[in-house]
Each structure stands twice: as C-alpha cells, then as structure tokens.
Tab-separated table of C-alpha atoms and ligand atoms in Angstrom:
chain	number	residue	atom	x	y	z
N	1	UNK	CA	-9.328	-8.605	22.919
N	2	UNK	CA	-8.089	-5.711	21.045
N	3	UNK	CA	-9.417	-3.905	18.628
N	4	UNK	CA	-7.911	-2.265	15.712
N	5	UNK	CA	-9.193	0.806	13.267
N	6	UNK	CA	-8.203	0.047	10.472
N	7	UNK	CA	-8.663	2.693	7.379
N	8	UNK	CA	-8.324	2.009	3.722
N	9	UNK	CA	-9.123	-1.575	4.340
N	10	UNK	CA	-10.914	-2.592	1.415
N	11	UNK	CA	-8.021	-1.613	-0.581
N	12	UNK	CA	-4.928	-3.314	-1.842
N	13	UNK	CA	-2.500	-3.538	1.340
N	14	UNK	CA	-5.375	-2.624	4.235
N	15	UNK	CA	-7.788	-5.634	2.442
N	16	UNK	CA	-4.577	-8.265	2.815
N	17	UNK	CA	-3.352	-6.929	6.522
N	18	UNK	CA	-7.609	-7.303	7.758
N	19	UNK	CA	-6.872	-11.128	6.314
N	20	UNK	CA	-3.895	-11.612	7.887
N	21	UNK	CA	-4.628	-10.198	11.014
N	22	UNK	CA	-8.027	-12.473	11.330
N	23	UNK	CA	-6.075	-15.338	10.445
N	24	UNK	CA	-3.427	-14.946	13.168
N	25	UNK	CA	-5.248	-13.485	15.953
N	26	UNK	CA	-8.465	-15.027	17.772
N	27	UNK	CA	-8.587	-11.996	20.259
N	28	UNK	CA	-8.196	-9.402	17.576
N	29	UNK	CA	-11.554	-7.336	16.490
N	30	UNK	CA	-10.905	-5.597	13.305
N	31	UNK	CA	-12.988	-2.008	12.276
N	32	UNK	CA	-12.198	-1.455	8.427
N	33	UNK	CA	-13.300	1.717	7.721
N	34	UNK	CA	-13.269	3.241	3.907
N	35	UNK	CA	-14.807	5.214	2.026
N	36	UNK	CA	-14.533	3.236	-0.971
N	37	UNK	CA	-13.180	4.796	-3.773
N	38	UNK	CA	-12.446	3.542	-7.478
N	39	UNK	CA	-9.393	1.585	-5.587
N	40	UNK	CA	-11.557	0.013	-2.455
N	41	UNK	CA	-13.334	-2.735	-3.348
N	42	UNK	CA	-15.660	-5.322	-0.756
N	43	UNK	CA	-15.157	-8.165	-3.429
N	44	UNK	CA	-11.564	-7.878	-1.610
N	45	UNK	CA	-13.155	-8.950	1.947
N	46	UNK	CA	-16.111	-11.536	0.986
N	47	UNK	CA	-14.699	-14.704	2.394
N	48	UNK	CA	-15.024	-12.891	5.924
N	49	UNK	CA	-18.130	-11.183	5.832
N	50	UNK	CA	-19.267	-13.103	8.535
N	51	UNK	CA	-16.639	-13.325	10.529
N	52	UNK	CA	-17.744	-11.849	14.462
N	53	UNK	CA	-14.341	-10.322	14.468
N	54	UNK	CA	-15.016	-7.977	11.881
N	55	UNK	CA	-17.099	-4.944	11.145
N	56	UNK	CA	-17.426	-2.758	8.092
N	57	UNK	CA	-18.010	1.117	8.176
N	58	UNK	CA	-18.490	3.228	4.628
N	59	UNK	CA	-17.305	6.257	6.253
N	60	UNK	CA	-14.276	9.181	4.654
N	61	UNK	CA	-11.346	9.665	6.666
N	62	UNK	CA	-12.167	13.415	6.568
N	63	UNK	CA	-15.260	13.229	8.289
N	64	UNK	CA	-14.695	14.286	11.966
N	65	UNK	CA	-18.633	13.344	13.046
N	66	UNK	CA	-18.174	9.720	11.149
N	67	UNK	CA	-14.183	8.969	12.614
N	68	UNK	CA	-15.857	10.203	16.353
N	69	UNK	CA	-18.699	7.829	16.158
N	70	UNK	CA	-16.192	5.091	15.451
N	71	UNK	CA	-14.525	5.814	18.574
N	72	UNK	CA	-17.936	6.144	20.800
N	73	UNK	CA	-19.221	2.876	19.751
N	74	UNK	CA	-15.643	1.242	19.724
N	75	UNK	CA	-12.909	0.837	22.251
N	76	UNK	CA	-10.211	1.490	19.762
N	77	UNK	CA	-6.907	0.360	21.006
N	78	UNK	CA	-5.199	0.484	17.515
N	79	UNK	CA	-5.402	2.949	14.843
N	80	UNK	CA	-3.833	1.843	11.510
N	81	UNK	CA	-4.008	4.361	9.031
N	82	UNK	CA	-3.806	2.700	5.075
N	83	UNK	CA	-6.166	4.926	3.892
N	84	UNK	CA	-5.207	7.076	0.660
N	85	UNK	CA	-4.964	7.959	-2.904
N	86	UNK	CA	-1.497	6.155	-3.647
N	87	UNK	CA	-1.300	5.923	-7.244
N	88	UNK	CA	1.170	8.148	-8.717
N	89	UNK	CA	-0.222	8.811	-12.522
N	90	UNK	CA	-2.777	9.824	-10.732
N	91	UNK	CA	-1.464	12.347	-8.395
N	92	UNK	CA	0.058	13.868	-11.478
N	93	UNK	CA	-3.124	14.651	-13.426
N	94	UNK	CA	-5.189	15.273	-10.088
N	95	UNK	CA	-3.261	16.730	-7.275
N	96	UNK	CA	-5.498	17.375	-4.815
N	97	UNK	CA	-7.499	14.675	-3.471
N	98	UNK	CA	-4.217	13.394	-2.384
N	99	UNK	CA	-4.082	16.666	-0.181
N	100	UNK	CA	-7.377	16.042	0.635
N	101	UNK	CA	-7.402	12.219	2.123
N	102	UNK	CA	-3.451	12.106	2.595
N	103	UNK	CA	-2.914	14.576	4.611
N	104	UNK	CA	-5.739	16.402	5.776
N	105	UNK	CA	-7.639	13.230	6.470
N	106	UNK	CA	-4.272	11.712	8.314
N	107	UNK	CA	-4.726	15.022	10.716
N	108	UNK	CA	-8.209	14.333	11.294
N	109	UNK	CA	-7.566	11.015	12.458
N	110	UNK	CA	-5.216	12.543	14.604
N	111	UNK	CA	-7.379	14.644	16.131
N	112	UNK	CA	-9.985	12.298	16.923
N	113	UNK	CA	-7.795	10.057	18.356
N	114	UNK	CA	-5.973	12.175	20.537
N	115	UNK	CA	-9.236	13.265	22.005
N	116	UNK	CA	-10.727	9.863	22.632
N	117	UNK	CA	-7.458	8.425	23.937
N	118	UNK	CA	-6.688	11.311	26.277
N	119	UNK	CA	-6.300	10.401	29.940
N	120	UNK	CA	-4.628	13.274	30.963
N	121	UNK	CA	-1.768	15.867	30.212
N	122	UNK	CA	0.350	14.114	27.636
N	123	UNK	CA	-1.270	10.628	28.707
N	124	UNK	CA	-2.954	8.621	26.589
N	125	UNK	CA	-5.107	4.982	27.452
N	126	UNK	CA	-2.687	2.222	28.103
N	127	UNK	CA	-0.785	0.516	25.242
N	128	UNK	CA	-3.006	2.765	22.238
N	129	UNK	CA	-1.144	3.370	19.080
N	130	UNK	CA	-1.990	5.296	15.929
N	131	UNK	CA	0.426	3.618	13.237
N	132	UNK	CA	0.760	5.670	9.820
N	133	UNK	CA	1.245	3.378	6.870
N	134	UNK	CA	4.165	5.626	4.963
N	135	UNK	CA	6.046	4.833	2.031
N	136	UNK	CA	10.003	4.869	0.507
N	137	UNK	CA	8.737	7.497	-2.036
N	138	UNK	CA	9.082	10.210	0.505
N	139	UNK	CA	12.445	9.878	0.520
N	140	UNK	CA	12.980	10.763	-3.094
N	141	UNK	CA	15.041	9.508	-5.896
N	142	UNK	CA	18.458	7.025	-5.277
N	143	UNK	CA	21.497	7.025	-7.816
N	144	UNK	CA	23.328	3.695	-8.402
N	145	UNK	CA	24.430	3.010	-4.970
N	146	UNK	CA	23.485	3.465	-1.325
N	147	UNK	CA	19.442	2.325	0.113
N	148	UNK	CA	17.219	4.827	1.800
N	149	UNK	CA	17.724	4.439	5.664
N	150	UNK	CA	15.077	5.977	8.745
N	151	UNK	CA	17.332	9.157	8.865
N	152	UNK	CA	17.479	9.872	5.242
N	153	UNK	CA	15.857	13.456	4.397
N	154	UNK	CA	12.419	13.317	2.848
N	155	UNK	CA	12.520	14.863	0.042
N	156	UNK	CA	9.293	13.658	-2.141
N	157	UNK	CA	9.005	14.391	-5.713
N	158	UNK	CA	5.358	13.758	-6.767
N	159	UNK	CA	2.611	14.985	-5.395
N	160	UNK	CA	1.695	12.013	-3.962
N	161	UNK	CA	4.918	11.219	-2.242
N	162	UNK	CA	4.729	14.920	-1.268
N	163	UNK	CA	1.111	14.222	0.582
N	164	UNK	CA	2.588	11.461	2.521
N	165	UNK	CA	5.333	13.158	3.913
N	166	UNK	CA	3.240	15.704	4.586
N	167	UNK	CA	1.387	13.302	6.910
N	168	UNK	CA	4.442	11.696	8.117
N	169	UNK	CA	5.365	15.206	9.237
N	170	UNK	CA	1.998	15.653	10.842
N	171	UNK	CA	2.217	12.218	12.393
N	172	UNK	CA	5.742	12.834	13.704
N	173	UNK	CA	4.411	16.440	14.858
N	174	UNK	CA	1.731	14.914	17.296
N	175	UNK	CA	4.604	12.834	19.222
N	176	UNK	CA	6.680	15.693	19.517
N	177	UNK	CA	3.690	18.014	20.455
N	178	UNK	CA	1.509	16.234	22.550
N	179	UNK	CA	3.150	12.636	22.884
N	180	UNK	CA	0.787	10.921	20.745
N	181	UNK	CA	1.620	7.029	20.589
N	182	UNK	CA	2.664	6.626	17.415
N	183	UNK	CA	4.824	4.750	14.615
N	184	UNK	CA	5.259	5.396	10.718
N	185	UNK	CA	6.253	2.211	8.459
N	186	UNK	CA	8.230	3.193	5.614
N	187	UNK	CA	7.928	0.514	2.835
N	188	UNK	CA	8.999	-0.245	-0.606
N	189	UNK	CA	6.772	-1.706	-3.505
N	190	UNK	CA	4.035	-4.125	-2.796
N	191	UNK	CA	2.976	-7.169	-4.795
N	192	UNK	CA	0.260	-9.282	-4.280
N	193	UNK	CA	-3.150	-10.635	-4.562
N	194	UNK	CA	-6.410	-7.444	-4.790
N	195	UNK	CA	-3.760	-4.954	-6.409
N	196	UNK	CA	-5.297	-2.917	-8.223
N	197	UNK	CA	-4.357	-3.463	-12.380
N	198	UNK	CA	-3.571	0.257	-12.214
N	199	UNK	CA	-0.124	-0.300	-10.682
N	200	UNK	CA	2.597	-1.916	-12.837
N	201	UNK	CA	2.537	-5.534	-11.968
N	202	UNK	CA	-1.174	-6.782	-11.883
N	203	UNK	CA	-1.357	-4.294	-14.703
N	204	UNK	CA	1.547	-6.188	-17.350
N	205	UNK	CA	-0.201	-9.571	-16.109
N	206	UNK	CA	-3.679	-8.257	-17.385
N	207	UNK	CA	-2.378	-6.886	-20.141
N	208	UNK	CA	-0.676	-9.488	-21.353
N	209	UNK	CA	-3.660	-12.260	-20.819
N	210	UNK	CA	-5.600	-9.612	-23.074
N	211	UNK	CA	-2.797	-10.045	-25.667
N	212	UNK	CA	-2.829	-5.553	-24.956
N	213	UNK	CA	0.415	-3.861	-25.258
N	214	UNK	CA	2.180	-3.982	-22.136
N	215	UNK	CA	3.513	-0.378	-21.556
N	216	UNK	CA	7.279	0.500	-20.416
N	217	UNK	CA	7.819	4.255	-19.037
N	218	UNK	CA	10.957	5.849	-20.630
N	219	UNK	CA	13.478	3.586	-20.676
N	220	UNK	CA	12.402	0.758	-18.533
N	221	UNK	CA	16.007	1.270	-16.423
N	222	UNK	CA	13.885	2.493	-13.195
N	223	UNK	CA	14.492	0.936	-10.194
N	224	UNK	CA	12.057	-0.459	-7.035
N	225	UNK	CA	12.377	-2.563	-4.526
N	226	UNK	CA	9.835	-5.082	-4.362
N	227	UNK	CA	8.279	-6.932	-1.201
N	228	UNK	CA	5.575	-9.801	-1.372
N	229	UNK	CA	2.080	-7.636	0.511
N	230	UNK	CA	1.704	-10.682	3.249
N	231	UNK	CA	5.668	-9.435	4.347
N	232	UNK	CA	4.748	-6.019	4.753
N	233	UNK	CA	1.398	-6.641	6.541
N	234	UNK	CA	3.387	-8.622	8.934
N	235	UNK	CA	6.358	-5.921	9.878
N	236	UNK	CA	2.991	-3.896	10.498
N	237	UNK	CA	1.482	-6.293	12.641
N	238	UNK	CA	5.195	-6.507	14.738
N	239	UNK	CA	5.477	-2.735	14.499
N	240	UNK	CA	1.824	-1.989	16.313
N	241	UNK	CA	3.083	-5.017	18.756
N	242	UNK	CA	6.429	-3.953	19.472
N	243	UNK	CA	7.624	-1.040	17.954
N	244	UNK	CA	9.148	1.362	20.009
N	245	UNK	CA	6.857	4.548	20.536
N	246	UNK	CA	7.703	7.725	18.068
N	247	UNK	CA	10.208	5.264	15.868
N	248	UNK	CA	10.137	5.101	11.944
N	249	UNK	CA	10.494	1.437	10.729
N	250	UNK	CA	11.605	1.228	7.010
N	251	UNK	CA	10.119	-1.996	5.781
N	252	UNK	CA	12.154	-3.887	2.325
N	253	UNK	CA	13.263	-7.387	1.609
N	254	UNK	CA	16.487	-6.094	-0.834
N	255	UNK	CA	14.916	-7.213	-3.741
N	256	UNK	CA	15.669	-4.198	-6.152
N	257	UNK	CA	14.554	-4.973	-10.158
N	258	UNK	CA	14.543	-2.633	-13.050
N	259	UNK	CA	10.929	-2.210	-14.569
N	260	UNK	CA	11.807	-3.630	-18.048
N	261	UNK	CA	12.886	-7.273	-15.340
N	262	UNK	CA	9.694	-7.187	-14.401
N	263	UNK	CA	7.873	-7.098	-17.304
N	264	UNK	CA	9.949	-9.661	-19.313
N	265	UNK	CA	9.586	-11.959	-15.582
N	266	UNK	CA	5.805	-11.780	-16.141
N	267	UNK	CA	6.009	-12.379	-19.535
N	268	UNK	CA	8.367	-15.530	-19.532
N	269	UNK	CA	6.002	-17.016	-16.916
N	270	UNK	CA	3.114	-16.652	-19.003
N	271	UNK	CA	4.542	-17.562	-22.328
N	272	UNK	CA	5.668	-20.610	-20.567
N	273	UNK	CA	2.550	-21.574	-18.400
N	274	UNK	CA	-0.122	-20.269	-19.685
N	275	UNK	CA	-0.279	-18.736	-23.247
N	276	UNK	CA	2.356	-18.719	-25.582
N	277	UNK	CA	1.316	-16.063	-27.782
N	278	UNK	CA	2.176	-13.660	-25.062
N	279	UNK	CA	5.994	-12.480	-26.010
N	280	UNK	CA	8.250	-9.640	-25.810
N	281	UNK	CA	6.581	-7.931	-29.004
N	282	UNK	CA	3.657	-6.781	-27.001
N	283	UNK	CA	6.092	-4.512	-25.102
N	284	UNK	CA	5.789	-0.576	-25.767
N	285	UNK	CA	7.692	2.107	-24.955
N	286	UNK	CA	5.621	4.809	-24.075
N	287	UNK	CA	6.240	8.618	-22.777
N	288	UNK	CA	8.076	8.420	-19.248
N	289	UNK	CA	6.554	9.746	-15.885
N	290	UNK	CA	6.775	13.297	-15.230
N	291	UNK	CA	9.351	13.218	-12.555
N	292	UNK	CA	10.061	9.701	-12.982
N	293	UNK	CA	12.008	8.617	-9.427
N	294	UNK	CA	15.389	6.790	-10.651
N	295	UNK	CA	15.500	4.122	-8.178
N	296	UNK	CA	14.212	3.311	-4.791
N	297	UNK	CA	16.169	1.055	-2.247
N	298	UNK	CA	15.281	0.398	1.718
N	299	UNK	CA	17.787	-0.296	4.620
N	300	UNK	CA	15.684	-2.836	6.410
N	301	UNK	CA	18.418	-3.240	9.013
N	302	UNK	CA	16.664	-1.585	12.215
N	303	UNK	CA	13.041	-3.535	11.758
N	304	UNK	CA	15.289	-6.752	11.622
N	305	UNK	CA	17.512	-6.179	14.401
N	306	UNK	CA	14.985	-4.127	16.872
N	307	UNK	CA	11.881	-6.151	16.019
N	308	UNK	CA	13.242	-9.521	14.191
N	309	UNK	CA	11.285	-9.291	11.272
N	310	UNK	CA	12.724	-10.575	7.999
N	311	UNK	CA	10.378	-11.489	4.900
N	312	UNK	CA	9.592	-14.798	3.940
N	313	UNK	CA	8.413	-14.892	0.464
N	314	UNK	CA	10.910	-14.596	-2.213
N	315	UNK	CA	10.096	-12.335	-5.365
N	316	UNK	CA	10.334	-15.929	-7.319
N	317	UNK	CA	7.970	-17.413	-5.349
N	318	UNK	CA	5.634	-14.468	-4.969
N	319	UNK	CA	5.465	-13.601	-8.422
N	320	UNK	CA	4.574	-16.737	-9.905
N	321	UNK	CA	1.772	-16.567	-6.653
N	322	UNK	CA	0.656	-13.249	-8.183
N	323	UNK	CA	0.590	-14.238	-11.668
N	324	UNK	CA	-1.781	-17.803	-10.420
N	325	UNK	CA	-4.012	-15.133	-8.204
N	326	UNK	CA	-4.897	-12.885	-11.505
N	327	UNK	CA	-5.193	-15.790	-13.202
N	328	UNK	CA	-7.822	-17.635	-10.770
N	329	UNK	CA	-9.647	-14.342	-10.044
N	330	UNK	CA	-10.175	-12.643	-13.415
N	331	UNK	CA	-14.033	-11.723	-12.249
N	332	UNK	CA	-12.356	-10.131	-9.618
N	333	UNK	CA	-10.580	-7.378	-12.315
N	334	UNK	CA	-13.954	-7.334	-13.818
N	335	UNK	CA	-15.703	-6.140	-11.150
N	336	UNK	CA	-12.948	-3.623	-9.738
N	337	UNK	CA	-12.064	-2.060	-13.265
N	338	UNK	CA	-15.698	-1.847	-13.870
N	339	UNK	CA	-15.728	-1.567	-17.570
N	340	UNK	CA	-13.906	1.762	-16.762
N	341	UNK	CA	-10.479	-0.059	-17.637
N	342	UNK	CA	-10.404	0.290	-21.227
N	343	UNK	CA	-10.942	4.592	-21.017
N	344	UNK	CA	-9.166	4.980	-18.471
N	345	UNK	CA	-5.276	3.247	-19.987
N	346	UNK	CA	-6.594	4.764	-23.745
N	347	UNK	CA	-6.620	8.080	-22.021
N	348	UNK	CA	-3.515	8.237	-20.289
N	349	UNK	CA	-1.531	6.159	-22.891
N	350	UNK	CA	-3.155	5.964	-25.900
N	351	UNK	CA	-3.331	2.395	-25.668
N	352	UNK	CA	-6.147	0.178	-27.009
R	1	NAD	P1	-5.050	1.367	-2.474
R	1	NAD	O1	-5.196	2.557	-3.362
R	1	NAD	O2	-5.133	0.009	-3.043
R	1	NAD	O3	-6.129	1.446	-1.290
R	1	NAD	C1	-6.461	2.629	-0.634
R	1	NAD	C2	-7.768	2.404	0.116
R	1	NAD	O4	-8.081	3.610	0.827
R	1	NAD	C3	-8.958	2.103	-0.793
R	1	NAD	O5	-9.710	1.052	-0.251
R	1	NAD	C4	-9.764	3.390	-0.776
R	1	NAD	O6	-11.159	3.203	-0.970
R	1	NAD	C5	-9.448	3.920	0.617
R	1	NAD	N1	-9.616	5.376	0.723
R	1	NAD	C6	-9.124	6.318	-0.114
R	1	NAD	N2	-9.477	7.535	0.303
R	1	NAD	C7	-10.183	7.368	1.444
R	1	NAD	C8	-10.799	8.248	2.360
R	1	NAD	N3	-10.759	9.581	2.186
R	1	NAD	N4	-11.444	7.735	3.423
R	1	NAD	C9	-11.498	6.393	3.626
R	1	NAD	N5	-10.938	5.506	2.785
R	1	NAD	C10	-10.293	5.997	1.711
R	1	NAD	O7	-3.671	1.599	-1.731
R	1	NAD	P2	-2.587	0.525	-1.242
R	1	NAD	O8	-1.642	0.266	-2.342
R	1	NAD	O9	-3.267	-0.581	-0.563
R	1	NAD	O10	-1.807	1.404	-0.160
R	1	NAD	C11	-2.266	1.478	1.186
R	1	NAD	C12	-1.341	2.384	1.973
R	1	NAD	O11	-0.014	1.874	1.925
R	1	NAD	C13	-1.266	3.808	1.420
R	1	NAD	O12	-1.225	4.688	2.496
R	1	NAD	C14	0.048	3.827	0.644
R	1	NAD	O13	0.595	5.120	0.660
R	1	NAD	C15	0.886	2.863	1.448
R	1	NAD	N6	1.934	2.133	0.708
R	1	NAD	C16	1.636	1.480	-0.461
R	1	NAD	C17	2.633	0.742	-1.088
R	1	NAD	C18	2.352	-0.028	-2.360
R	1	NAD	O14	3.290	-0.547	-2.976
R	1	NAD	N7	1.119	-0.162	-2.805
R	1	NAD	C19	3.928	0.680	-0.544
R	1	NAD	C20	4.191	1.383	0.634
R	1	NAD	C21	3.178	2.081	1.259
R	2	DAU	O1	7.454	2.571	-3.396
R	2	DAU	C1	6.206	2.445	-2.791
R	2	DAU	C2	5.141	2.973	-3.722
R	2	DAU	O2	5.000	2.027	-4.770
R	2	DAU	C3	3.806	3.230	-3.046
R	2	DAU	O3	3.963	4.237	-2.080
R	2	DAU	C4	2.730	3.646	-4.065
R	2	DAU	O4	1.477	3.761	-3.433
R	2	DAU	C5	2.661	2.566	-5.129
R	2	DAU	O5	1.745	2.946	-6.138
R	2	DAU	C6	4.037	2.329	-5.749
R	2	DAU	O6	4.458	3.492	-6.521
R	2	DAU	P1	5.242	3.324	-7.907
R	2	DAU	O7	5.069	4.559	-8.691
R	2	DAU	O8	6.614	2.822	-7.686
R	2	DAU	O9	4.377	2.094	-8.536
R	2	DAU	P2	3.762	1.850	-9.985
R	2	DAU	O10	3.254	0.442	-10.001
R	2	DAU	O11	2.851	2.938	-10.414
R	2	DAU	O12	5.047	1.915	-10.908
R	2	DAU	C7	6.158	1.067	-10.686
R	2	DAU	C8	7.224	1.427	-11.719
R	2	DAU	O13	6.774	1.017	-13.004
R	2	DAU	C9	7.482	2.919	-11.839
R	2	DAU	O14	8.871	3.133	-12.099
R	2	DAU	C10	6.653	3.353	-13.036
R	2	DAU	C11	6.673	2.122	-13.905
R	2	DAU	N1	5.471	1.877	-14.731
R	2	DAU	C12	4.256	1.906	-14.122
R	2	DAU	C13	3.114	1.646	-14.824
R	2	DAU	C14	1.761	1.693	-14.161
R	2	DAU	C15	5.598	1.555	-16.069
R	2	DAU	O15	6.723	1.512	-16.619
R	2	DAU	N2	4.471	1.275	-16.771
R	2	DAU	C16	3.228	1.331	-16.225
R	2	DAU	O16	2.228	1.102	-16.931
C-alpha cells in the first residue's frame, strides 16, 4: 500500500488525478488535502466519499501544525503538490495570494516533508517523493516557431507564472541542497470534466448554453497547447512511479490551437448538437490580457522516450467529451459558481 498526499485535490486537475488514481490502483490510499477555496469544490469527489482508500482533510497548505499532523497520523510515501491559485485574471488583479499558497505554501510543504522523511544526512525513507505540479507558463512567451523544452529558461510573465517558478526554484533548491526526492511536471493547458467556468473552455461552453456573449481577448491569435486532464494525470502518475529523481518532465500532446479555434470548435458543436441559436454572433472582442503570453508550445520528447508516456485522447474526442460533461452536469456549475458567476464576469468584462 502506498499512500499519497495529495494537495489541491478538490480542484480541477488534483479532483480528476484522486479519480484516476482510485480507479487504477487497489493498493493506493489517497490523502486530499485543501483548503477549499472559491476553485475547490467536494461536489468534484462525491461518487467516492466512501471509498476506504480515501480520506479528506480541510486543512491550508501554509499551515505548518495542520501539514505536520498529516504526516504523524499518515505514512506518507508520496507528496503531490496541485495545490494553488492558478488562474491568471486573477493573479493580475490580486497578486498576492498566489505568493502566499504558490510559493510560500510549496516551501512549507517542503519543510515538513523533509523533516518527516529524514533518515539521516541527505537520506530520506525509501522510495518517498515530493512531486511539484508546475506549468509551461513559467517558461514565458513562444514566437511562431520552436516548443518550450526542460532546459528552456524560465522566464514567467504574470504573476502567477512568476509564483510557480518561484516554487519550481524552491523545489529544485531542496534537491540541490539537501537531496530532497523530488520531480516537477511541466504541463500545457488542461481540459476536462470539474474545470472551473473561469478558465476559457468550460467558460465559452457555459456561456454559450446561456446564449451570454462569449468573450475573445485581443485578437483571438493566442496560442496554447491543449491536453485532455485524464493525459496529464497519467504522465503524473508515471512520473511519481518512474521518474528519475531531481528531473523536470514537460508534459504536452502537440496539440497547439489559437483561442478564436477554440471558441468557434465549441460553438460548431453546439450549434450542431445541441442548440442552434448558439452562433458566431455571440462572440466579443473584449480588452486583451495585460501581458497576454503569445503562444505556448511543449517538447514532450523526454517523458515519451524516458518514461513511455504518450496521450491518448485526441482534442476531437476530448472536446466533444467536455462539451457532453457541462452539458450532463449543469448543477454542478451551479453549485461551484455559487450565484457569484454573474458579478464576478460583469466585473472583469463588463459582460451581462
Ligand atoms: P484549480 O484552481 O482548479 O484547483 C486548485 C485547488 O487548490 C483548489 O481545490 C483549491 O481549493 C486548492 N487550494 C488553493 N489554495 C490552497 C491552499 N493554500 N491550501 C490548500 N489548498 C489550496 O487548479 P487546477 O487547474 O486544477 O491546477 C492544479 C495545479 O496544476 C496547479 O498547481 C496549476 O498551477 C497546475 N497546472 C494547471 C494547468 C491547467 O491547465 N489548469 C496546467 C498545468 C499545470
Ligand atoms: O498553460 C498552462 C496554464 O493554463 C495553467 O498553468 C493555468 O493554471 C491555467 O489557468 C491555464 O492558463 P491560461 O491563461 O492559458 O488559461 P485561460 O483558460 O485563462 O486562458 C486560455 C487562453 O484564452 C488565454 O490566451 C486567454 C484566453 N481567454 C481566456 C478567457 C478566460 C480569452 O480569450 N477569453 C476568456 O474569457
């Protein structure tokens, strides 16, 4: 049996990895610990409530006491660290929570486990690993050609990509320093069932079943490379397994599509499925992102020859799967937007 701490897990990525992972694994006990802010939500974990493999803690990655109680109680083999503030708008109007849980909560977790692990000088219990969830954003903006690769310079742009190099640093700094186990995952844009319909794709599919303008940023010509969630939670799940010890795995499927794609993708599938008053008219051009990253594009080549992981679902397959999951679960965007919804996109874009 081993057991894995996993943070942030009642959000978008950490709530689809704690159902893969009990899906796959008998002998796996899964720890979700988070805080639950506007973006974690237990609607996202009900079908396994009961399950004796799994175990719920409210606690903030901050809180030394809370993460070392974890560890007494808990034989934690596995630390995998999803927790954080990760939208950009967000990080834009309110820098520094994403200090706050990005980076100083990352070295907290650290620090706790480097204590409870300790066996000895630079030794650590056998086969532990803290993995930090990272992202392509810390490696900044691309131009037309070339894809981000594990030796490409960080060099973030937003204050939330700055927070999680920051903790990639800090990460990184623990290996060097003390020997740490660890691995960072670098991945591209996630899509997927319990996304929150703040981030572009649940948010156009919302939109448009609400007949609501569907808002473009600038021109619509950004780039990013999207990956189907269940991919990515499996490179993390062959990462903690295999990955070699202090290595950065970039995880991306090549599947690079400018915004304005995506939008008029969602919007052909509805108009054709579903409702056929949903067209291109409800698109809007609104005021671009401060800082707006150009394009994003990841080198998967090392996770695919080192580790054999290659992604199975296709972005036409996973976006029609995405569209059908908002569709089936629209309770579920009622209960995580929380009547806040409507405020909160009137606010930022002037949208009603
Ligand atoms: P999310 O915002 O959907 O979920 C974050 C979760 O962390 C929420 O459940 C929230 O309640 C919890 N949380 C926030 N602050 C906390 C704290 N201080 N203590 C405990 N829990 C806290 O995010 P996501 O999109 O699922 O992303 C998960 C991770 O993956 C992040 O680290 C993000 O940087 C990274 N990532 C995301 C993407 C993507 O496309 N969404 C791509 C690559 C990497
Ligand atoms: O690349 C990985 C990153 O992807 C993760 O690290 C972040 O946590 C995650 O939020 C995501 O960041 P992005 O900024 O790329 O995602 P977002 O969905 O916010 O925006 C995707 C693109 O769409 C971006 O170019 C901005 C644009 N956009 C976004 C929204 C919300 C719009 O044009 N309109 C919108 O309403």
């Amino acid at each position: 049996m081993k057991t894995y701490l996993v943070t942030g897990g009642a959000g978008f990525i950490g709530s689809n990895f704690v159902h893969y992972m009990l899906k796959r694994y008998n002998d796996a006990k899964i720890i979700n610990v988070d805080s639950l802010t506007y973006a974690g939500n237990l609607e996202n974990l009900k079908s396994i409530e009961g399950n004796p493999n799994y175990t719920f803690v409210k606690a903030n990655i901050c809180d030394k006491e809370a993460m070392s109680r974890i560890f007494e109680k808990n034989d934690i083999d596995y630390v995998v660290n999803f927790a954080a503030e990760s939208h950009v708008d967000r990080s834009i109007s309110d820098p520094e929570i994403f200090v706050e849980t990005n980076v100083k909560g990352t070295v907290n977790l650290l620090n706790v486990a480097k204590e409870f692990w300790q066996a000895g000088e630079d030794e650590y219990k056998n086969g532990c690993k803290f993995l930090q969830v990272s992202t392509d954003e810390v490696y900044g903006s691309l131009g037309a050609e070339g894809f981000f690769t594990e030796s490409t310079p960080l060099c973030p742009h937003s204050p939330y990509s700055a927070s999680k190099a920051s903790a990639d640093m800090l990460v990184k700094a623990y290996f060097d320093t003390f020997k740490l186990p660890i691995n960072i995952t670098r991945c591209s844009n996630n899509y997927g069932p319990y996304q929150f319909p703040e981030k572009l794709i649940p948010l156009i599919i919302n939109n448009a079943l609400h007949h609501r303008d569907l808002p473009i940023y600038g021109d619509g010509l950004n780039i990013r490379d999207w990956l189907y969630v269940e991919d990515h939670c499996k490179a993390i799940d062959m990462v903690i397994r295999s990955g070699k010890i202090g290595e950065v795995y970039n995880i991306g499927g090549h599947n690079e599509r400018m915004n304005v794609t995506i939008v008029k993708t969602i919007i052909e599938y509805i108009n054709e499925n579903v409702d056929k008053e949903v067209d291109d008219t409800l698109i809007t051009y609104v005021k671009d992102r401060k800082g707006h990253d150009r394009r994003y594009g990841i080198d998967p080549e090392k996770i695919k020859n080192d580790l054999g992981w290659y992604p199975e679902t296709s972005f036409e397959v996973g976006i029609k799967k995405t569209i059908n999951w908002y569709l089936n679960n629209k309770e579920w965007i009622k209960s995580v937007t929380n009547g806040q919804y409507k405020d909160y996109y009137e606010k930022m874009y002037g949208i009603n």
